CSV table of C-alpha atoms and ligand atoms in Angstrom, one decimal:
chain,number,residue,atom,x,y,z
A,1,UNK,CA,58.2,108.7,137.8
A,2,UNK,CA,60.5,105.8,138.3
A,3,UNK,CA,58.2,103.0,139.7
A,4,UNK,CA,59.3,99.6,141.1
A,5,UNK,CA,56.6,96.9,140.9
A,6,UNK,CA,56.7,93.7,143.0
A,7,UNK,CA,54.2,91.0,142.2
A,8,UNK,CA,53.7,87.3,141.6
A,9,UNK,CA,54.7,86.6,138.0
A,10,UNK,CA,52.7,83.5,137.2
A,11,UNK,CA,49.0,83.0,136.3
A,12,UNK,CA,46.7,84.7,138.9
A,13,UNK,CA,44.7,87.8,139.3
A,14,UNK,CA,47.2,89.9,141.3
A,15,UNK,CA,50.1,89.3,138.9
A,16,UNK,CA,47.9,90.1,135.9
A,17,UNK,CA,46.7,93.4,137.4
A,18,UNK,CA,50.2,94.4,138.5
A,19,UNK,CA,51.7,93.6,135.0
A,20,UNK,CA,48.9,95.4,133.1
A,21,UNK,CA,49.2,98.4,135.4
A,22,UNK,CA,53.0,98.5,134.8
A,23,UNK,CA,52.5,98.3,131.1
A,24,UNK,CA,50.0,101.1,131.1
A,25,UNK,CA,52.2,103.3,133.3
A,26,UNK,CA,55.1,102.7,130.9
A,27,UNK,CA,52.9,103.7,127.9
A,28,UNK,CA,52.2,107.0,129.7
A,29,UNK,CA,55.9,107.7,130.0
A,30,UNK,CA,56.8,106.4,133.5
A,31,UNK,CA,59.8,104.2,133.9
A,32,UNK,CA,58.7,100.9,135.3
A,33,UNK,CA,60.9,98.3,137.0
A,34,UNK,CA,59.4,94.8,137.7
A,35,UNK,CA,61.1,92.9,140.5
A,36,UNK,CA,60.0,89.3,140.6
A,37,UNK,CA,61.4,85.8,140.6
A,38,UNK,CA,60.3,85.1,137.0
A,39,UNK,CA,59.4,87.2,134.0
A,40,UNK,CA,55.6,88.1,134.5
A,41,UNK,CA,53.5,86.1,132.1
A,42,UNK,CA,51.7,89.1,130.7
A,43,UNK,CA,55.0,91.0,130.1
A,44,UNK,CA,54.9,89.6,126.6
A,45,UNK,CA,56.3,92.5,124.5
A,46,UNK,CA,59.2,94.9,124.6
A,47,UNK,CA,58.7,98.5,125.7
A,48,UNK,CA,61.5,101.0,126.1
A,49,UNK,CA,60.2,102.1,129.6
A,50,UNK,CA,59.9,98.6,131.1
A,51,UNK,CA,62.7,96.8,132.9
A,52,UNK,CA,62.7,93.4,134.5
A,53,UNK,CA,64.9,92.5,137.5
A,54,UNK,CA,65.0,88.8,138.5
A,55,UNK,CA,65.2,87.9,142.2
A,56,UNK,CA,67.3,84.8,142.6
A,57,UNK,CA,67.5,83.2,146.1
A,58,UNK,CA,70.7,81.3,146.7
A,59,UNK,CA,70.0,77.8,147.7
A,60,UNK,CA,71.8,76.1,150.5
A,61,UNK,CA,71.4,72.6,152.1
A,62,UNK,CA,70.6,74.1,155.4
A,63,UNK,CA,67.4,75.8,154.1
A,64,UNK,CA,64.3,73.7,154.2
A,65,UNK,CA,62.6,76.7,152.7
A,66,UNK,CA,64.4,79.3,150.6
A,67,UNK,CA,64.3,82.7,152.3
A,68,UNK,CA,62.7,84.4,149.4
A,69,UNK,CA,61.7,87.4,151.4
A,70,UNK,CA,65.3,88.3,152.2
A,71,UNK,CA,66.4,87.8,148.6
A,72,UNK,CA,63.5,90.0,147.5
A,73,UNK,CA,64.3,92.8,150.0
A,74,UNK,CA,68.0,92.7,148.9
A,75,UNK,CA,67.0,93.0,145.3
A,76,UNK,CA,64.7,95.9,146.0
A,77,UNK,CA,67.6,97.7,147.8
A,78,UNK,CA,69.9,97.1,144.8
A,79,UNK,CA,67.4,98.1,142.1
A,80,UNK,CA,66.2,101.2,144.1
A,81,UNK,CA,69.7,102.5,144.5
A,82,UNK,CA,70.9,101.8,141.0
A,83,UNK,CA,67.8,102.8,139.1
A,84,UNK,CA,66.9,105.7,141.5
A,85,UNK,CA,63.3,104.5,142.1
A,86,UNK,CA,60.9,107.2,143.4
A,87,UNK,CA,58.3,104.7,144.7
A,88,UNK,CA,57.7,101.0,145.1
A,89,UNK,CA,54.3,99.4,144.5
A,90,UNK,CA,53.9,95.9,145.9
A,91,UNK,CA,50.9,93.6,144.9
A,92,UNK,CA,49.7,90.9,147.3
A,93,UNK,CA,50.8,91.6,150.9
A,94,UNK,CA,52.5,88.2,151.5
A,95,UNK,CA,55.6,88.4,151.6
A,96,UNK,CA,55.9,91.5,149.4
A,97,UNK,CA,54.9,94.2,152.0
A,98,UNK,CA,57.2,92.9,154.6
A,99,UNK,CA,60.1,92.6,152.1
A,100,UNK,CA,59.4,96.2,151.0
A,101,UNK,CA,59.4,97.3,154.7
A,102,UNK,CA,62.9,95.7,155.3
A,103,UNK,CA,64.2,97.2,152.1
A,104,UNK,CA,62.9,100.7,153.0
A,105,UNK,CA,64.6,100.5,156.4
A,106,UNK,CA,67.9,99.4,154.9
A,107,UNK,CA,67.8,102.2,152.4
A,108,UNK,CA,66.9,104.8,155.1
A,109,UNK,CA,70.2,104.0,156.8
A,110,UNK,CA,72.0,105.4,153.8
A,111,UNK,CA,69.7,108.4,153.5
A,112,UNK,CA,67.5,107.0,150.7
A,113,UNK,CA,63.8,107.4,151.1
A,114,UNK,CA,61.8,104.8,149.2
A,115,UNK,CA,58.0,105.0,150.1
A,116,UNK,CA,56.0,101.9,149.2
A,117,UNK,CA,52.3,101.3,148.4
A,118,UNK,CA,50.8,97.9,149.2
A,119,UNK,CA,47.8,96.7,147.1
A,120,UNK,CA,45.7,94.1,148.8
A,121,UNK,CA,44.2,91.6,146.3
A,122,UNK,CA,42.1,89.1,148.1
A,123,UNK,CA,43.4,85.8,149.5
A,124,UNK,CA,46.4,87.7,151.0
A,125,UNK,CA,43.7,88.9,153.5
A,126,UNK,CA,40.7,86.7,153.3
A,127,UNK,CA,42.3,83.3,153.2
A,128,UNK,CA,46.1,83.2,153.8
A,129,UNK,CA,46.7,86.6,155.5
A,130,UNK,CA,44.4,86.1,158.4
A,131,UNK,CA,45.8,82.7,159.2
A,132,UNK,CA,47.8,82.9,162.6
A,133,UNK,CA,50.9,81.7,160.8
A,134,UNK,CA,51.1,85.0,158.8
A,135,UNK,CA,48.7,87.4,160.5
A,136,UNK,CA,51.1,89.4,162.8
A,137,UNK,CA,53.5,90.1,160.0
A,138,UNK,CA,50.7,91.0,157.5
A,139,UNK,CA,49.1,93.3,160.0
A,140,UNK,CA,52.4,95.0,160.8
A,141,UNK,CA,53.5,95.4,157.2
A,142,UNK,CA,50.1,96.9,156.2
A,143,UNK,CA,50.2,99.3,159.1
A,144,UNK,CA,53.8,100.3,158.1
A,145,UNK,CA,53.1,100.7,154.3
A,146,UNK,CA,53.2,104.4,153.1
A,147,UNK,CA,50.0,103.8,151.2
A,148,UNK,CA,47.4,101.0,151.1
A,149,UNK,CA,44.9,100.2,148.4
A,150,UNK,CA,42.4,97.5,148.0
A,151,UNK,CA,40.8,96.3,144.8
A,152,UNK,CA,37.2,96.5,146.1
A,153,UNK,CA,35.2,98.1,149.0
A,154,UNK,CA,34.4,94.6,150.2
A,155,UNK,CA,38.1,93.7,150.5
A,156,UNK,CA,38.7,97.0,152.3
A,157,UNK,CA,36.0,96.2,154.8
A,158,UNK,CA,37.3,92.6,155.3
A,159,UNK,CA,40.7,94.0,156.0
A,160,UNK,CA,39.4,96.3,158.7
A,161,UNK,CA,37.3,93.5,160.1
A,162,UNK,CA,40.1,91.0,160.3
A,163,UNK,CA,43.1,93.1,161.2
A,164,UNK,CA,43.8,96.0,163.5
A,165,UNK,CA,44.5,98.6,160.8
A,166,UNK,CA,45.3,102.2,161.7
A,167,UNK,CA,45.5,103.8,158.3
A,168,UNK,CA,43.1,104.6,155.6
A,169,UNK,CA,42.7,102.0,152.8
A,170,UNK,CA,42.0,103.6,149.4
A,171,UNK,CA,39.8,101.6,147.1
A,172,UNK,CA,41.1,101.5,143.5
A,173,UNK,CA,39.2,98.9,141.5
A,174,UNK,CA,40.7,96.6,139.0
A,175,UNK,CA,40.4,97.6,135.4
A,176,UNK,CA,40.1,96.4,131.8
A,177,UNK,CA,42.2,97.2,128.8
A,178,UNK,CA,39.5,97.4,126.0
A,179,UNK,CA,42.1,97.2,123.3
A,180,UNK,CA,42.6,93.6,124.3
A,181,UNK,CA,39.2,92.6,125.9
A,182,UNK,CA,36.5,93.2,123.4
A,183,UNK,CA,34.1,91.1,121.4
A,184,UNK,CA,35.7,90.0,118.1
A,185,UNK,CA,34.3,87.9,115.3
A,186,UNK,CA,35.3,84.3,115.9
A,187,UNK,CA,32.4,82.6,114.1
A,188,UNK,CA,34.5,79.8,112.6
A,189,UNK,CA,35.8,79.0,116.1
A,190,UNK,CA,32.3,79.1,117.5
A,191,UNK,CA,31.2,76.6,114.9
A,192,UNK,CA,33.9,74.2,115.8
A,193,UNK,CA,32.9,74.2,119.5
A,194,UNK,CA,29.2,74.5,119.1
A,195,UNK,CA,28.4,73.1,115.6
A,196,UNK,CA,24.6,73.0,116.1
A,197,UNK,CA,24.4,76.6,117.4
A,198,UNK,CA,24.5,75.5,121.1
A,199,UNK,CA,24.8,78.2,123.7
A,200,UNK,CA,28.3,78.4,125.3
A,201,UNK,CA,28.9,78.7,129.0
A,202,UNK,CA,32.4,79.3,130.2
A,203,UNK,CA,34.3,79.3,133.5
A,204,UNK,CA,37.9,80.5,133.7
A,205,UNK,CA,40.0,80.2,136.9
A,206,UNK,CA,43.0,78.6,138.6
A,207,UNK,CA,40.8,75.6,139.7
A,208,UNK,CA,41.6,76.2,143.3
A,209,UNK,CA,39.1,75.0,146.0
A,210,UNK,CA,37.9,78.6,146.6
A,211,UNK,CA,36.6,78.7,142.9
A,212,UNK,CA,34.1,75.8,143.6
A,213,UNK,CA,34.5,74.4,140.1
A,214,UNK,CA,32.3,71.4,141.0
A,215,UNK,CA,29.4,73.9,141.4
A,216,UNK,CA,30.0,75.0,137.8
A,217,UNK,CA,29.7,71.4,136.6
A,218,UNK,CA,26.6,70.7,138.8
A,219,UNK,CA,24.8,73.8,137.6
A,220,UNK,CA,25.6,73.0,134.0
A,221,UNK,CA,24.2,69.5,134.3
A,222,UNK,CA,20.9,71.2,135.1
A,223,UNK,CA,21.2,73.8,132.3
A,224,UNK,CA,22.0,71.3,129.6
A,225,UNK,CA,18.8,69.4,130.3
A,226,UNK,CA,16.8,72.5,129.3
A,227,UNK,CA,19.1,74.4,126.9
A,228,UNK,CA,21.1,73.0,124.1
A,229,UNK,CA,24.6,74.1,125.3
A,230,UNK,CA,28.3,73.4,125.8
A,231,UNK,CA,30.5,74.2,128.8
A,232,UNK,CA,34.1,75.4,128.4
A,233,UNK,CA,36.3,75.0,131.5
A,234,UNK,CA,39.5,77.0,131.1
A,235,UNK,CA,42.5,76.9,133.4
A,236,UNK,CA,44.1,74.3,135.5
A,237,UNK,CA,44.7,73.5,139.2
A,238,UNK,CA,44.1,71.1,142.0
A,239,UNK,CA,40.3,70.8,141.5
A,240,UNK,CA,40.5,69.8,137.8
A,241,UNK,CA,40.6,66.1,138.4
A,242,UNK,CA,37.5,66.2,140.7
A,243,UNK,CA,35.6,68.2,138.1
A,244,UNK,CA,36.5,65.7,135.4
A,245,UNK,CA,35.3,62.8,137.5
A,246,UNK,CA,32.1,64.7,138.3
A,247,UNK,CA,31.4,65.2,134.6
A,248,UNK,CA,31.8,61.4,134.1
A,249,UNK,CA,29.5,60.6,137.0
A,250,UNK,CA,26.8,63.0,135.8
A,251,UNK,CA,27.1,61.7,132.2
A,252,UNK,CA,27.7,65.1,130.6
A,253,UNK,CA,31.3,64.7,129.2
A,254,UNK,CA,30.0,65.1,125.6
A,255,UNK,CA,28.9,68.6,126.4
A,256,UNK,CA,32.0,69.7,128.4
A,257,UNK,CA,35.5,70.7,127.1
A,258,UNK,CA,38.4,71.1,129.5
A,259,UNK,CA,40.8,73.5,127.7
A,260,UNK,CA,43.6,73.8,130.3
A,261,UNK,CA,45.6,77.1,130.6
A,262,UNK,CA,45.0,79.4,127.7
A,263,UNK,CA,46.7,82.7,127.1
A,264,UNK,CA,44.2,84.3,124.6
A,265,UNK,CA,41.1,84.0,126.9
A,266,UNK,CA,39.5,86.9,125.0
A,267,UNK,CA,39.1,84.6,122.0
A,268,UNK,CA,37.2,82.1,124.1
A,269,UNK,CA,35.1,84.9,125.7
A,270,UNK,CA,34.3,86.2,122.2
A,271,UNK,CA,32.2,83.0,121.5
A,272,UNK,CA,30.7,82.7,124.9
A,273,UNK,CA,27.1,83.5,126.1
A,274,UNK,CA,27.4,83.2,129.9
A,275,UNK,CA,30.3,83.3,132.4
A,276,UNK,CA,30.1,81.2,135.5
A,277,UNK,CA,31.9,82.2,138.8
A,278,UNK,CA,30.5,80.5,141.9
A,279,UNK,CA,33.5,81.3,144.2
A,280,UNK,CA,33.5,80.8,147.9
A,281,UNK,CA,35.4,84.2,148.3
A,282,UNK,CA,36.3,86.6,145.5
A,283,UNK,CA,37.6,90.0,146.4
A,284,UNK,CA,36.9,91.4,143.0
A,285,UNK,CA,36.5,88.8,140.2
A,286,UNK,CA,38.7,90.1,137.4
A,287,UNK,CA,37.9,87.1,135.3
A,288,UNK,CA,34.2,88.1,135.4
A,289,UNK,CA,34.9,91.7,134.5
A,290,UNK,CA,37.0,90.5,131.5
A,291,UNK,CA,34.0,88.4,130.4
A,292,UNK,CA,31.7,91.4,130.7
A,293,UNK,CA,34.1,93.5,128.6
A,294,UNK,CA,33.6,90.9,125.9
A,295,UNK,CA,29.8,91.2,126.2
A,296,UNK,CA,29.3,88.1,128.3
A,297,UNK,CA,26.8,88.3,131.2
A,298,UNK,CA,27.8,86.7,134.5
A,299,UNK,CA,26.2,84.1,136.8
A,300,UNK,CA,28.1,84.2,140.1
A,301,UNK,CA,28.0,83.8,143.8
A,302,UNK,CA,27.3,86.9,145.9
A,303,UNK,CA,30.7,86.6,147.7
A,304,UNK,CA,33.1,89.4,148.5
A,305,UNK,CA,33.4,92.1,145.8
A,306,UNK,CA,31.3,90.3,143.2
A,307,UNK,CA,28.2,92.5,143.8
A,308,UNK,CA,30.4,95.5,143.0
A,309,UNK,CA,30.8,94.3,139.4
A,310,UNK,CA,27.9,92.0,138.7
A,311,UNK,CA,24.7,94.0,138.9
A,312,UNK,CA,21.7,91.8,139.9
A,313,UNK,CA,19.2,91.4,137.0
A,314,UNK,CA,21.2,93.6,134.7
A,315,UNK,CA,24.6,92.2,134.0
A,316,UNK,CA,23.7,88.8,135.3
A,317,UNK,CA,22.5,87.2,138.6
A,318,UNK,CA,24.0,86.3,141.9
A,319,UNK,CA,23.2,83.4,144.3
A,320,UNK,CA,24.4,82.3,147.7
A,321,UNK,CA,27.6,80.3,147.7
A,322,UNK,CA,26.9,76.7,146.9
A,323,UNK,CA,23.4,77.3,145.6
A,324,UNK,CA,24.0,75.8,142.1
A,325,UNK,CA,20.3,75.1,141.6
A,326,UNK,CA,19.5,78.8,141.8
A,327,UNK,CA,22.5,79.6,139.5
A,328,UNK,CA,21.1,77.1,137.0
A,329,UNK,CA,17.6,78.6,137.2
A,330,UNK,CA,19.1,82.1,136.4
A,331,UNK,CA,21.2,80.8,133.6
A,332,UNK,CA,18.2,79.1,131.9
A,333,UNK,CA,16.2,82.3,132.4
A,334,UNK,CA,18.8,84.4,130.5
A,335,UNK,CA,19.6,81.8,127.8
A,336,UNK,CA,16.0,80.7,126.9
A,337,UNK,CA,15.1,84.1,125.4
A,338,UNK,CA,17.4,85.5,122.7
A,339,UNK,CA,16.2,89.1,123.1
A,340,UNK,CA,16.7,88.9,126.9
A,341,UNK,CA,20.2,87.4,126.3
A,342,UNK,CA,21.2,90.3,124.0
A,343,UNK,CA,19.9,92.8,126.6
A,344,UNK,CA,22.1,91.2,129.3
A,345,UNK,CA,25.1,91.2,127.0
A,346,UNK,CA,24.7,94.9,126.3
A,347,UNK,CA,24.3,95.7,130.0
A,348,UNK,CA,27.4,93.6,130.9
A,349,UNK,CA,29.5,95.5,128.3
A,350,UNK,CA,28.1,98.9,129.4
A,351,UNK,CA,28.9,98.3,133.1
A,352,UNK,CA,32.4,97.0,132.2
A,353,UNK,CA,33.1,100.3,130.5
A,354,UNK,CA,33.2,102.0,133.8
A,355,UNK,CA,36.3,100.0,134.7
A,356,UNK,CA,38.2,101.1,131.6
A,357,UNK,CA,41.9,101.4,132.4
A,358,UNK,CA,41.8,105.0,131.2
A,359,UNK,CA,39.6,105.8,134.2
A,360,UNK,CA,41.6,103.8,136.7
A,361,UNK,CA,45.2,104.6,135.8
A,362,UNK,CA,45.0,108.2,136.8
A,363,UNK,CA,43.7,107.1,140.3
A,364,UNK,CA,47.0,105.2,140.8
A,365,UNK,CA,49.1,108.0,139.5
A,366,UNK,CA,47.4,110.5,141.8
A,367,UNK,CA,47.8,108.1,144.7
A,368,UNK,CA,51.5,107.7,144.1
A,369,UNK,CA,51.9,111.5,143.9
A,370,UNK,CA,50.0,111.9,147.2
A,371,UNK,CA,52.1,109.2,148.9
A,372,UNK,CA,55.4,110.8,147.7
A,373,UNK,CA,54.3,114.3,148.8
A,374,UNK,CA,53.4,113.0,152.2
A,375,UNK,CA,56.8,111.5,152.5
A,376,UNK,CA,58.6,114.7,151.3
A,377,UNK,CA,60.1,112.9,148.3
A,378,UNK,CA,60.9,115.1,145.3
A,379,UNK,CA,60.0,113.5,142.0
A,380,UNK,CA,59.4,114.3,138.3
A,381,UNK,CA,56.0,113.3,137.0
B,1,GMT,O1,42.1,83.8,143.1
B,1,GMT,C1,42.7,84.2,142.1
B,1,GMT,O2,42.3,84.2,141.0
B,1,GMT,C2,44.1,84.7,142.3
B,1,GMT,C3,44.2,85.9,143.2
B,1,GMT,C4,45.5,86.5,143.2
B,1,GMT,O3,45.8,87.3,144.1
B,1,GMT,O4,46.4,86.3,142.3
B,1,GMT,O5,43.1,86.7,142.8
B,1,GMT,C5,42.7,87.7,143.7
B,1,GMT,O6,43.1,89.0,143.0
B,1,GMT,C6,42.4,89.3,141.8
B,1,GMT,C7,43.0,90.6,141.2
B,1,GMT,O7,42.9,91.6,142.1
B,1,GMT,C8,40.9,89.4,142.0
B,1,GMT,O8,40.3,89.7,140.8
B,1,GMT,C9,40.4,88.0,142.6
B,1,GMT,O9,39.1,88.2,142.9
B,1,GMT,C10,41.2,87.7,143.9
B,1,GMT,N1,40.8,86.3,144.3
B,1,GMT,C11,40.1,86.1,145.4
B,1,GMT,O10,39.8,86.9,146.2
B,1,GMT,C12,39.8,84.6,145.7
């Protein structure tokens, strides 16, 4: 198949999922065309089946905001015609689904049928999408997508609850590439971070408000009193400064390292004992799954899709949003007993295996085929 993929290219879950999916499809022999405003961060190596088309929006003094959606729709039209795309897959509804819809209408006028699948990722529904400033367009473009998928059952249910959706939403969960995310021996690195054999807790996110990074710091300040430990905070964003100030106020700076944005998070996960994700909302929690693939159990909130990946009492524990005392209690329980910790690590890894990309990729391929058949498009697999 010739597949167009539209996504956000920068750091962030939806862009990562879209890029990894595109790379895996290309490996299987499909021709994949990324259409974005910047080369996707994870598109880090050459593959003969992968193509990148940059969207550039002409600037003009009249525009207070650049009309990116129009530029994207125009680019989709151009790429679809020239590269003879069979199907388009857009990740994150805003503004990708409405741009795809416009492109499809334009193409139809010249007799070209380009069905598109929209994958809902989370904040495009739970935070931004349901805001009145976007809602009518998001609802309309979801209803007019040729296929809709969501990354968890929880997000599917949230979408039905918040929008008037007429079509079936297929749940296709996020996935792990075990060639990249697996525990490797990084003992020398561990020694540098935790020279006295301290346990290592880690949080990885974009440090947006919804991630509740201050809860991570507060829960760690309780843990460190009972367990000799270090906290790694990986990523950057608006909440970082507040978290740094809180560490100073709580007097725990010597035990906390802010590492900023890191590309090779698997190396950090390889030396970690516990992953912390206390998010306000989390449609899936890919970062937690990546941790589990590296044999790191998870202490998380019970928001959104987290209960679909973090199995209570097996792969970790969940608490109500904001209950960092409870999170600390669970963290101490896991970390204070080495045999128990090893058991949780093994369970986390075993559960992550069910999200192996080899199990999930065929679900996307089958969904594309079904969407094309329903739209009477002939294609070569
Ligand atoms: O919140 C983020 O980390 C970024 C955001 C995105 O769309 O880029 O992530 C969402 O999509 C990820 C991939 O499907 C999910 O793993 C995250 O749970 C989801 N974030 C939220 O729902 C807050």
